[in-house]
Amino acid sequence: MSLQTDKRDFSERTLDGLGDSFMRNAVGSAQDSLKTRRLSAATTLGDWEQWRNVGQLIRQHTLQNLDYYLEQLADNVEKQGGHVYFAATKEEASSYIRDVVVRKQATKVVKSKSMVTEEIELNRVLIEAGCELIETDLGEYILQMDDWDPPSHIVAPALHKDRRQIQRVFSEKLGYTGDETPENLAGFARTVLRQKFLEAEVGITGCNFAIANLGAINLVTNEGNGDLTAAIPKTHIAVMGMERIVPTLEEMEVLDNLLCRSAVGQKLTSYITVMGPSAAGETDGPEEFHLVVVDNGRSDILGSEFNEALQCIRCGACLNVCPIYRHIGGHAYGSIYPGPIGAVITPLLGGYDDYKELPFASSLCGACTDVCPVKIPLHEQLIMHRQNIVQQRRTGAGDRLQMKAASRLLSSPALFGRSLRFAHSASRLMSKRGRIVRGPALIHGWIHARDLKQPVKQQDSFRAWMEKRKGGAEQ
Amino acid sequence: MKVSIFSTCLVDLMTPDVGIAMVEVLERLGCEIDFPASQVCCGQPTYNSGYLKDSKLAMQNMMLAFEHSDYVVGPSGSCIAMFHEYPKIFKGDPQWELKAVALKEKSYEFTQFIVKVLGVTDVGASLEGTATYHRSCHMTRLLGEKETPYQLLEQVKGLQLEPLKNSDNCCGFGGTFSVKMPEISEQMVDEKCGCIKDTGADILISADMGCLLNIGGRLSRKGEPVRIMHIAEVLNQHQSVVSRGGSRT
Ligand code: SF4
């Protein structure tokens, strides 16, 4: 899968999402329960705002000194016998990984959940190279079994499915005969996957944070599949976006605390591991360790007006509170990164040609900005995108005209006063019993779902009332 | 205390009663009111749509309109929050940055002004009924004002307040969002209407006219008999009419 998950246009995808009442129920109730869980987990930390400030500082500091920390990381990984590869593009990243896999003559590869491997289309590349590739995260495994259905959430990729659908996928594709209880479904998947872990020659994981001074990576999972993927096969390849780095374990601890609470409303998830190349003489762990650091457009974002987007720790909290995501679901974004952060970074990574609608798919309610554990001003970044899109004249001519006219009207007292005079009589032509029933595009969008009263007569406007009083007082 | 009213274009054009109620409440609380007539709109609709250059004209007009005011008070958390964005927007602009900061520092949303500047929570209002309160996103999150409307409403005699489920969720207005993405907006406002109906309240109160027009328009389309009131209208309900001048009765 690449960044783009669906080539249809945004409005088509949206209607699809809106029409999927099943998905909407699943997303809505997940949001409702995650919200309360997140809040109660956050309070256990004490002053959550203070933690967010520290989280933001850590991320900003690391980004400002990214060169330094990446170099330190690479040095330390190599000192321990690991290999580091800096990939400028997604093609470079996935072909490096393919080459390692081919060199190892691996036919079976296990993989733990990682958004950046989606971004670099790793699955496709490896399957084309003739590998059997198994996703080991339960959610990802379900999607793989369901003919590679795209993920719809960055933390819970199969959020749009319920157990009945999962049971159907398992029984159709894997001959599962059990019931639809989560325990039995997970137990069944575990048995299948256990065998795969033992057979695979290469394990590929993402990386929540790389720890520069240790030359190690940090994995945070709830199922422990990441640890098995990294530890059992003889070769471990970890893939990271180049910004996912912390100076030391101390900063990692802060960010893991923020991450787990924000993502799933738990104090910490079940498995938090720090690992890297195995030291000489160690009997467990892989024999070979590769770290692939993926740029793929990130250095263009670095230092730009969108720099803060790189602070993201991919917790998914902004998705969990987003009212738009709630109703259209993850697939409507057409990107592996949905929700508010997706609407910010997808156009940066994939360009406005394909994604110019995403920044407008927000009511700018600010819920995302409010919840983000590292304080990315998400809704402001959406406005910045809109400004760019307008500046590049990518909005329709109709929109431009309406907005220009509106801004002239709304900045000139004289014009506004005059239009007050006409608004009522003009709207009379469009009204029935005091309610507007037709009008130009903007009005049409509104009255499609809602009633709209006519504007008042000029002499009844608030400013006329104020004028009258003033006049009265002066007499 | 001298207070300049910022009526907002929506109140001016669509719901003048809200502006009038605001003036009457503030006057009862001892404020001296004026209305700089050159004000129009805070620039939010075009700014949020990405038309930065054009929207700056509206913003500059507002900075000049209120240049000589001591306090600027408006019946909309959202529009006041927009004022609070001006310093960021005009940062580094020698001609306008200071004016932007000055406007930010003296502007208050209506309930915020009463509680935080006037130090009053009981304005002597009374209204019989069951109500629920819709908190607007821009007021709570962008302006950062969560408490003052509740503090005032709790003191209204006879009024019973019912909590609103998922009160943090946006009602789907979002200015031009509601007309540019009508299908999504419709689902959002529908869910909000459902939550309002579940409270059993007969009155829906908010401190933002945009949200109220949106939710009210949808409730009316669905034939739900919920009465829409801006908080200024609620606070202006009082038995002993002591309004100084200007009452419309
Ligand atoms: S933008 Fe913030 S809230 Fe959203 S995923 Fe990234 S870190 Fe989490």
XYZ file of C-alpha atoms and ligand atoms in Angstrom:
732
model
C 0.000 0.000 0.000
C 1.312 3.468 -0.716
C 0.341 6.730 0.913
C -2.691 6.799 -1.350
C -5.286 4.181 -0.515
C -8.105 5.180 -2.823
C -7.992 7.065 -6.092
C -11.623 8.185 -6.197
C -12.239 11.808 -5.362
C -12.796 13.002 -1.882
C -16.520 13.607 -2.208
C -17.117 10.095 -3.480
C -15.097 8.590 -0.664
C -16.915 10.781 1.831
C -20.336 9.676 0.657
C -19.150 6.113 0.922
C -18.112 6.690 4.506
C -21.284 8.570 5.424
C -23.364 5.771 3.974
C -21.598 3.069 5.969
C -23.669 3.116 9.130
C -21.898 0.050 10.365
C -18.477 1.681 10.221
C -19.857 4.869 11.735
C -21.231 3.041 14.734
C -17.930 1.262 15.241
C -15.927 4.482 15.013
C -18.368 6.489 17.117
C -18.411 4.075 19.996
C -14.639 3.594 19.842
C -14.239 7.361 20.058
C -16.638 7.637 22.970
C -14.908 5.004 25.050
C -11.375 6.099 24.139
C -12.198 9.631 25.160
C -13.125 8.721 28.717
C -10.264 6.272 29.029
C -7.773 8.814 27.787
C -8.993 11.443 30.210
C -8.748 9.184 33.211
C -5.323 7.895 32.165
C -4.133 11.455 31.665
C -5.155 12.500 35.160
C -3.007 9.773 36.710
C 0.068 11.632 35.496
C -0.697 14.690 37.567
C -0.527 17.923 35.637
C -1.234 16.756 32.093
C -0.638 20.214 30.623
C 2.822 20.262 32.131
C 3.554 16.863 30.603
C 2.372 18.100 27.234
C 4.683 21.084 27.519
C 7.614 18.799 28.228
C 6.591 16.504 25.368
C 6.464 19.449 23.005
C 9.856 20.697 24.179
C 11.464 17.320 23.675
C 10.089 17.006 20.172
C 11.040 20.558 19.240
C 14.525 20.172 20.618
C 15.078 16.931 18.766
C 13.848 18.383 15.483
C 16.066 21.427 15.861
C 19.055 19.154 16.321
C 17.951 16.348 14.089
C 21.243 16.098 12.163
C 23.180 15.745 15.351
C 20.977 13.057 16.838
C 20.703 11.070 13.625
C 24.463 10.988 13.340
C 24.823 9.958 16.944
C 22.226 7.250 16.440
C 23.907 5.899 13.326
C 27.329 5.876 15.006
C 26.018 4.001 17.985
C 24.117 1.436 15.945
C 27.170 0.775 13.794
C 29.495 0.557 16.774
C 27.410 -2.373 17.947
C 27.608 -4.086 14.608
C 24.270 -2.938 13.192
C 23.729 -1.396 9.775
C 22.119 1.964 9.154
C 20.696 3.074 5.849
C 19.412 6.558 5.131
C 16.779 6.393 2.429
C 15.940 9.627 0.659
C 12.889 8.255 -1.130
C 10.362 5.528 -0.538
C 11.807 3.574 -3.457
C 15.275 3.672 -1.947
C 13.903 2.490 1.363
C 11.902 -0.418 0.060
C 14.547 -1.623 -2.373
C 17.200 -1.601 0.342
C 14.961 -3.777 2.462
C 14.149 -6.032 -0.465
C 17.866 -6.462 -1.149
C 18.535 -7.511 2.422
C 15.678 -9.988 2.275
C 16.884 -11.397 -1.039
C 20.468 -11.631 0.201
C 19.253 -13.598 3.190
C 17.360 -15.864 0.812
C 14.340 -15.339 2.993
C 11.051 -16.722 1.770
C 9.077 -15.869 4.872
C 8.991 -12.430 6.452
C 7.058 -11.400 9.548
C 6.219 -7.792 10.088
C 4.836 -5.779 12.962
C 2.614 -2.770 12.464
C 4.366 0.242 11.034
C 2.883 3.195 9.189
C 6.123 4.120 7.512
C 6.366 0.697 5.866
C 2.916 1.375 4.414
C 4.203 4.683 3.162
C 7.122 3.060 1.328
C 4.916 0.305 -0.147
C 7.049 -2.348 1.430
C 4.457 -5.100 1.339
C 3.991 -4.825 -2.396
C 7.723 -4.756 -3.043
C 8.398 -7.821 -0.920
C 5.497 -9.795 -2.302
C 6.668 -8.987 -5.817
C 10.093 -10.267 -4.806
C 8.426 -13.581 -4.069
C 8.234 -13.467 -0.269
C 5.487 -14.713 1.916
C 4.780 -11.742 4.115
C 2.748 -11.892 7.306
C 1.429 -8.943 9.267
C 1.610 -9.927 12.929
C -0.378 -7.130 14.528
C -3.861 -8.558 14.959
C -5.558 -5.596 13.298
C -3.136 -5.597 10.386
C -3.426 -9.356 10.074
C -7.185 -9.073 9.755
C -6.785 -6.441 7.023
C -4.244 -8.593 5.199
C -6.592 -11.569 5.333
C -9.373 -9.349 4.045
C -7.489 -8.899 0.761
C -5.350 -6.049 2.073
C -8.191 -3.797 3.095
C -6.535 -0.408 3.853
C -6.053 0.639 7.493
C -8.496 3.231 8.747
C -6.751 4.398 11.906
C -3.073 4.863 12.650
C -3.177 2.969 15.938
C -6.147 0.656 15.454
C -5.976 -0.181 11.742
C -9.112 -2.349 11.715
C -11.229 0.022 13.766
C -13.873 -0.001 11.046
C -14.596 -3.704 11.459
C -16.488 -5.531 14.177
C -16.095 -9.065 15.426
C -18.730 -10.486 13.127
C -16.872 -9.190 10.109
C -13.624 -10.512 11.522
C -15.162 -13.909 12.111
C -16.356 -13.926 8.517
C -12.885 -13.043 7.194
C -11.235 -15.724 9.318
C -13.691 -18.422 8.346
C -13.617 -17.584 4.638
C -9.874 -17.215 4.382
C -8.497 -19.470 7.090
C -11.183 -22.042 7.728
C -11.912 -20.736 11.234
C -14.911 -22.494 12.747
C -15.185 -20.845 16.164
C -17.515 -18.139 17.427
C -17.148 -14.389 17.332
C -15.828 -13.720 20.833
C -12.688 -11.559 20.734
C -10.818 -14.091 22.906
C -11.433 -16.948 20.508
C -10.685 -14.883 17.429
C -7.437 -13.597 18.941
C -6.527 -17.080 20.199
C -6.999 -18.494 16.738
C -4.848 -15.785 15.137
C -2.204 -16.317 17.781
C -1.907 -20.012 16.938
C -1.534 -19.274 13.233
C 0.959 -16.483 13.835
C 3.097 -18.381 16.339
C 4.084 -20.802 13.628
C 4.959 -17.936 11.285
C 7.269 -16.325 13.845
C 9.223 -19.575 14.073
C 9.453 -20.033 10.331
C 10.371 -16.504 9.263
C 13.963 -15.680 8.368
C 13.488 -11.915 8.539
C 11.450 -9.766 10.910
C 10.524 -6.202 10.047
C 9.318 -3.732 12.646
C 8.616 -0.051 12.818
C 10.148 2.067 15.507
C 8.268 4.255 17.942
C 11.414 6.103 18.878
C 15.059 5.573 18.152
C 17.281 6.376 21.109
C 20.292 8.284 19.853
C 22.750 7.780 22.670
C 22.072 4.053 22.895
C 21.843 3.217 19.231
C 18.650 1.350 20.032
C 15.015 1.427 19.100
C 11.909 1.537 21.262
C 8.830 -0.506 20.382
C 5.469 0.004 22.021
C 2.818 -2.636 21.350
C -0.125 -4.168 23.086
C 0.220 -7.648 21.712
C 3.934 -8.285 22.029
C 4.048 -9.147 18.364
C 6.632 -6.459 17.711
C 9.029 -8.043 20.171
C 8.586 -11.490 18.669
C 9.054 -10.089 15.178
C 12.291 -8.451 16.235
C 13.647 -11.209 18.420
C 12.939 -14.552 16.760
C 14.020 -14.286 13.090
C 17.758 -14.214 12.472
C 17.586 -10.812 10.790
C 15.758 -7.774 12.141
C 15.066 -4.721 10.015
C 13.638 -1.685 11.798
C 12.146 1.103 9.715
C 11.670 4.627 11.049
C 10.584 7.994 9.769
C 13.665 10.147 10.166
C 12.059 12.354 12.797
C 11.192 9.563 15.226
C 14.158 9.966 17.471
C 14.882 10.939 21.081
C 18.201 11.824 22.699
C 18.117 9.377 25.623
C 15.960 6.945 27.552
C 14.737 9.751 29.743
C 12.978 11.540 26.911
C 11.692 8.221 25.637
C 10.060 7.618 28.978
C 8.221 10.935 28.842
C 7.028 10.339 25.303
C 5.978 6.747 25.950
C 3.912 7.981 28.866
C 2.219 10.518 26.635
C 1.884 8.088 23.762
C 0.186 5.249 25.608
C -2.245 7.471 27.423
C -3.151 9.389 24.303
C -3.407 6.385 22.055
C -5.355 3.839 24.038
C -6.053 5.430 27.382
C -3.699 3.119 29.220
C -0.981 4.225 31.580
C 1.468 2.152 29.615
C 0.790 -0.498 27.052
C 1.607 -4.121 27.663
C 4.970 -4.209 25.937
C 7.542 -1.460 25.915
C 10.850 -2.699 24.621
C 14.205 -1.198 23.874
C 16.333 -3.206 21.488
C 19.119 -2.906 18.987
C 21.891 -4.995 17.564
C 22.633 -7.976 19.804
C 25.875 -7.783 21.678
C 28.536 -10.379 20.966
C 27.971 -13.547 22.950
C 24.257 -12.929 23.470
C 22.322 -16.080 22.756
C 18.959 -14.567 21.932
C 17.990 -11.833 19.515
C 18.741 -11.528 15.811
C 22.182 -12.007 14.356
C 21.833 -9.098 12.004
C 20.229 -5.713 12.602
C 19.378 -3.052 10.032
C 17.948 0.355 10.743
C 16.355 2.104 7.776
C 15.833 5.818 8.271
C 13.247 7.123 5.831
C 13.165 10.703 4.615
C 10.572 10.526 1.805
C 9.734 14.232 1.885
C 10.366 14.866 5.561
C 13.404 17.074 5.102
C 11.268 19.398 2.982
C 8.881 19.775 5.910
C 11.727 20.348 8.334
C 12.174 24.062 8.910
C 9.102 24.903 6.822
C 5.913 26.480 8.166
C 4.706 22.910 8.755
C 7.736 21.946 10.846
C 5.582 21.260 13.905
C 3.810 18.433 12.090
C 7.033 16.467 12.450
C 6.561 16.508 16.222
C 3.858 13.895 15.772
C 4.317 10.692 17.753
C 1.492 8.891 15.892
C -0.676 8.324 18.933
C -3.912 8.753 17.004
C -5.518 10.870 19.721
C -6.456 13.535 17.199
C -8.396 10.925 15.226
C -10.125 9.766 18.368
C -11.649 13.187 19.000
C -12.183 14.380 15.440
C -15.879 14.918 14.593
C -15.160 14.626 10.874
C -13.303 11.337 11.237
C -16.185 10.207 13.418
C -18.632 10.487 10.547
C -16.628 9.747 7.414
C -14.187 7.189 8.823
C -10.554 6.658 7.955
C -10.919 5.387 4.394
C -12.494 8.628 3.217
C -9.161 10.400 3.636
C -7.740 8.238 0.865
C -4.442 8.112 2.720
C -2.778 5.757 5.143
C -2.700 8.762 7.478
C -6.315 9.731 8.156
C -7.857 12.202 10.585
C -6.501 15.628 11.470
C -2.813 14.701 11.374
C -3.490 12.907 8.105
C -5.127 16.014 6.679
C -1.976 17.923 7.604
C 0.784 15.536 6.532
C -0.828 13.739 3.602
C -0.807 16.849 1.372
C 2.783 17.483 2.462
C 3.919 13.984 1.544
C 1.598 13.397 -1.390
C 1.033 16.872 -2.822
C -2.009 19.076 -3.343
C -2.892 17.527 -6.684
C -4.350 14.494 -4.989
C -5.098 15.873 -1.566
C -6.236 19.470 -1.774
C -9.643 18.679 -0.239
C -8.277 17.199 2.973
C -7.349 20.503 4.656
C -10.922 21.672 4.112
C -12.400 18.583 5.722
C -12.416 20.199 9.139
C -14.749 22.527 10.956
C -11.648 23.917 12.685
C -13.204 23.020 16.003
C -9.750 22.637 17.504
C -10.458 19.339 19.292
C -7.341 17.859 17.670
C -5.089 20.710 18.716
C -6.451 20.476 22.224
C -5.764 16.783 22.584
C -2.393 16.464 20.842
C 0.114 15.337 23.477
C 2.973 17.193 21.805
C 0.953 20.317 21.097
C 0.932 20.445 17.313
C -1.396 23.320 16.347
C -3.247 21.048 13.947
C -6.168 23.302 13.088
C -3.816 26.204 12.424
C -1.793 24.041 10.087
C -4.981 23.209 8.230
C -5.603 26.924 7.753
C -2.036 27.317 6.460
C -2.689 24.601 3.920
C -5.866 26.398 2.874
C -3.882 29.591 2.416
C -1.393 27.796 0.205
C -4.152 26.200 -1.809
C -5.837 29.561 -2.302
C -2.541 31.208 -3.167
C -1.829 28.594 -5.789
C -5.274 29.305 -7.205
C -6.388 25.742 -6.709
C -9.805 26.687 -5.337
C -12.582 26.966 -7.903
C -13.263 30.255 -9.663
C -16.690 30.403 -8.025
C -15.198 30.070 -4.581
C -12.622 32.769 -5.325
C -15.267 35.171 -6.546
C -17.551 34.590 -3.601
C -14.746 34.981 -1.109
C -13.395 38.133 -2.732
C -16.871 39.630 -2.777
C -17.433 38.607 0.839
C -14.180 40.112 1.989
C -14.924 43.391 0.264
C -18.333 43.493 1.865
C -17.072 42.511 5.293
C -14.299 45.063 5.403
C -16.219 48.110 4.283
C -18.775 49.709 6.608
C -20.329 51.602 3.713
C -20.801 48.544 1.543
C -22.050 46.484 4.451
C -24.546 49.167 5.368
C -25.821 49.278 1.840
C -26.110 45.528 1.606
C -28.083 45.466 4.855
C -30.573 47.592 3.046
C -30.862 45.092 0.221
C -30.414 41.812 2.064
C -33.964 41.624 3.303
C -35.673 42.534 0.051
C -33.355 40.336 -2.015
C -33.977 37.401 0.291
C -37.713 37.935 -0.025
C -37.461 36.752 -3.580
C -35.924 33.531 -2.340
C -38.218 32.981 0.622
C -41.435 31.353 1.567
C -43.165 32.253 4.818
C -40.080 33.997 6.172
C -37.777 31.122 5.357
C -35.237 31.094 2.574
C -35.950 28.238 0.213
C -33.483 28.739 -2.606
C -30.348 30.658 -3.402
C -26.808 30.486 -4.732
C -24.455 27.606 -3.990
C -23.461 28.703 -0.499
C -27.036 29.159 0.648
C -28.002 25.969 -1.046
C -25.494 23.978 0.978
C -27.047 25.385 4.107
C -30.750 25.009 3.401
C -30.293 21.497 2.156
C -30.349 20.382 5.771
C -31.455 23.390 7.761
C -34.057 26.094 7.820
C -32.855 29.648 7.386
C -34.785 32.691 8.413
C -34.695 35.796 6.273
C -32.334 38.551 7.391
C -34.133 41.381 9.145
C -35.150 44.619 7.437
C -32.484 47.255 7.598
C -34.509 49.391 9.996
C -34.708 46.389 12.340
C -31.006 45.639 12.288
C -29.031 45.949 15.468
C -27.050 48.889 14.205
C -30.219 50.746 13.288
C -31.490 50.147 16.831
C -28.265 51.490 18.295
C -28.421 54.532 16.025
C -31.983 55.248 17.040
C -31.122 55.117 20.726
C -28.165 57.363 20.292
C -30.310 59.813 18.392
C -32.928 59.599 21.119
C -30.394 60.217 23.848
C -29.002 63.261 22.122
C -32.358 64.933 21.594
C -17.400 51.527 32.770
C -17.385 52.266 29.054
C -18.027 49.318 26.828
C -17.983 49.161 23.051
C -20.335 46.627 21.597
C -19.095 44.368 18.832
C -22.372 43.067 17.502
C -20.921 40.614 14.908
C -22.297 40.626 11.381
C -24.552 37.674 12.104
C -26.311 39.311 15.035
C -26.572 42.573 13.172
C -28.202 41.014 10.165
C -30.058 37.992 11.451
C -30.741 38.234 15.177
C -30.670 41.852 16.372
C -32.591 40.781 19.502
C -29.428 39.184 20.787
C -27.502 42.428 20.458
C -30.289 44.315 22.140
C -30.422 41.843 25.013
C -26.696 42.154 25.455
C -26.889 45.929 25.637
C -29.738 45.826 28.129
C -27.985 43.378 30.428
C -24.741 45.333 30.354
C -26.541 48.585 31.032
C -28.342 47.043 33.968
C -24.942 46.106 35.280
C -23.883 49.744 35.088
C -21.982 49.861 31.824
C -22.029 52.786 29.469
C -22.488 51.456 25.955
C -21.327 52.666 22.612
C -21.366 51.171 19.140
C -18.567 52.154 16.775
C -20.525 52.125 13.555
C -17.592 51.414 11.259
C -17.307 47.843 12.579
C -18.344 45.034 10.274
C -16.951 41.539 10.589
C -13.966 39.966 12.339
C -12.806 38.427 9.067
C -13.223 34.860 10.186
C -15.194 33.424 7.263
C -12.610 34.390 4.678
C -9.626 33.801 6.950
C -10.703 30.268 7.757
C -11.258 29.609 4.066
C -7.643 30.451 3.340
C -8.099 33.933 1.910
C -5.528 35.576 4.133
C -4.839 38.719 2.155
C -8.488 39.598 1.689
C -9.433 38.848 5.252
C -6.759 41.169 6.564
C -8.821 44.066 5.219
C -11.704 43.118 7.474
C -9.352 42.729 10.417
C -7.715 46.098 9.852
C -11.112 47.708 9.654
C -11.963 46.225 13.049
C -8.733 47.362 14.668
C -9.458 50.897 13.566
C -13.125 50.734 14.540
C -12.257 49.838 18.126
C -9.054 51.805 18.418
C -10.447 54.196 20.996
C -12.492 51.729 23.012
C -11.664 50.710 26.582
C -13.422 47.377 26.360
C -14.838 45.521 23.393
C -17.579 43.030 24.198
C -19.282 40.716 21.751
C -21.999 38.055 21.923
C -19.893 35.431 20.196
C -17.008 33.437 21.612
C -15.987 32.556 18.112
C -15.618 36.122 16.823
C -13.818 37.236 19.982
C -11.483 34.258 19.576
C -10.781 35.565 16.083
C -9.741 38.919 17.582
C -7.396 36.967 19.805
C -5.741 35.506 16.713
C -4.902 38.917 15.241
C -1.511 39.315 16.964
C -0.355 36.043 15.412
C -1.641 37.064 12.007
C -0.037 40.513 12.077
C 3.153 39.437 13.803
C 6.093 41.430 12.490
C 3.888 43.978 10.732
C 5.079 47.331 12.116
C 1.890 49.144 11.263
C -0.581 46.669 12.700
C 1.013 44.359 15.248
C 0.589 46.683 18.221
C -2.980 47.486 17.272
C -3.680 43.773 17.059
C -2.279 43.171 20.528
C -4.244 46.108 21.904
C -7.504 44.799 20.477
C -6.850 41.322 21.797
C -6.188 42.623 25.265
C -9.382 44.597 25.569
C -11.850 42.249 23.938
C -14.072 39.860 25.824
C -16.854 37.522 25.059
C -20.093 38.684 26.709
C -20.246 36.157 29.598
C -16.515 36.356 30.119
C -16.748 40.116 30.510
C -19.564 39.922 33.049
C -17.863 37.335 35.226
C -14.207 38.222 34.836
C -14.269 41.982 34.439
C -17.456 43.034 36.187
C -17.088 40.268 38.779
C -20.783 39.380 38.671
C -22.366 35.947 38.381
C -25.923 36.760 39.413
C -27.401 39.258 37.011
C -30.859 38.931 38.534
C -32.319 36.923 35.691
C -35.101 34.423 36.026
C -36.536 32.044 33.496
C -38.792 29.077 34.084
C -37.813 26.045 32.084
C -35.432 23.204 31.409
C -32.457 24.053 29.278
C -29.274 22.554 27.973
C -26.186 24.493 27.023
C -24.184 24.077 23.818
C -20.559 25.077 24.257
C -19.050 26.411 21.082
C -15.709 24.958 20.029
C -14.096 28.294 19.330
C -15.155 29.755 22.626
C -14.030 26.810 24.715
C -10.919 25.799 22.856
C -9.629 28.811 20.958
C -10.687 31.498 23.390
C -10.191 29.092 26.284
C -13.371 30.138 28.072
C -15.229 27.173 29.474
C -16.759 28.223 32.749
C -18.349 31.653 32.621
C -21.558 30.737 30.784
C -22.279 27.989 33.296
C -21.475 30.257 36.222
C -24.046 32.758 34.989
C -26.675 30.211 34.028
C -26.490 28.522 37.418
C -27.720 31.755 38.974
C -30.757 32.145 36.738
C -33.799 31.577 38.916
C -36.157 28.893 37.797
C -33.872 27.529 35.134
C -32.951 23.892 35.292
C -29.818 22.938 33.362
C -29.490 19.477 31.867
C -26.064 18.160 30.887
C -25.531 17.595 27.182
C -23.929 14.337 26.085
C -20.747 14.712 24.037
C -20.909 18.426 24.636
C -17.344 18.727 23.353
C -18.263 17.571 19.867
C -18.555 20.227 17.208
C -22.083 20.920 15.944
C -20.850 21.015 12.359
C -21.111 24.738 11.780
C -17.499 25.794 11.286
C -18.466 28.847 9.214
C -18.021 28.082 5.545
C -17.400 24.421 6.402
C -21.153 23.990 6.790
C -21.786 25.036 3.212
C -18.626 23.694 1.601
C -18.971 20.225 3.069
C -22.743 20.087 3.610
C -23.029 16.300 3.773
C -20.548 15.922 6.607
C -21.876 18.987 8.381
C -25.407 17.632 8.207
C -24.409 14.416 9.969
C -22.627 16.376 12.659
C -25.541 18.669 13.380
C -27.895 15.712 13.302
C -25.948 13.936 15.989
C -25.932 17.129 18.032
C -29.711 17.468 17.667
C -30.117 13.890 18.842
C -28.098 14.592 21.988
C -30.120 17.748 22.626
C -33.375 15.861 22.245
C -32.144 13.220 24.683
C -31.748 15.834 27.411
C -35.478 16.503 27.312
C -34.762 20.238 27.547
C -37.181 22.743 26.032
C -34.542 25.429 25.571
C -31.159 25.294 23.891
C -28.756 27.991 25.037
C -25.410 28.969 23.586
C -23.036 31.905 23.577
C -22.493 31.699 19.838
C -25.030 32.677 17.224
C -23.324 30.683 14.462
C -23.849 27.404 16.294
C -27.374 28.407 17.250
C -28.339 29.206 13.668
C -26.931 25.870 12.608
C -28.501 23.740 15.316
C -31.676 25.803 15.397
C -32.056 25.555 11.643
C -31.718 21.805 11.808
C -34.069 21.410 14.777
C -36.643 23.497 12.972
C -36.246 21.431 9.797
C -36.791 18.290 11.829
C -39.806 19.810 13.516
C -38.326 19.576 17.015
C -40.009 22.047 19.338
C -36.851 23.192 21.104
C -36.574 26.917 21.725
C -33.273 28.535 20.773
C -31.898 31.260 23.012
C -28.654 33.136 23.059
C -27.314 33.423 26.589
C -27.736 37.209 26.444
C -31.454 36.714 25.909
C -31.600 34.341 28.865
C -29.755 36.746 31.127
C -32.061 39.528 30.010
C -35.131 37.718 31.336
C -36.016 39.414 34.549
C -39.156 40.318 36.394
C -38.514 43.835 37.623
C -37.779 45.699 34.442
C -35.134 48.194 35.431
C -33.703 48.689 31.994
C -32.320 52.136 31.522
C -33.708 53.464 28.289
C -33.887 51.393 25.214
C -36.285 48.676 26.293
C -38.343 47.653 23.313
C -41.544 47.054 25.242
S -0.875 14.934 15.662
Fe -0.711 14.802 17.865
S -2.603 13.785 18.468
Fe -2.402 13.421 16.259
S -1.332 11.484 16.095
Fe 0.240 13.050 16.078
S 0.868 13.270 18.200
Fe -1.059 12.170 18.223
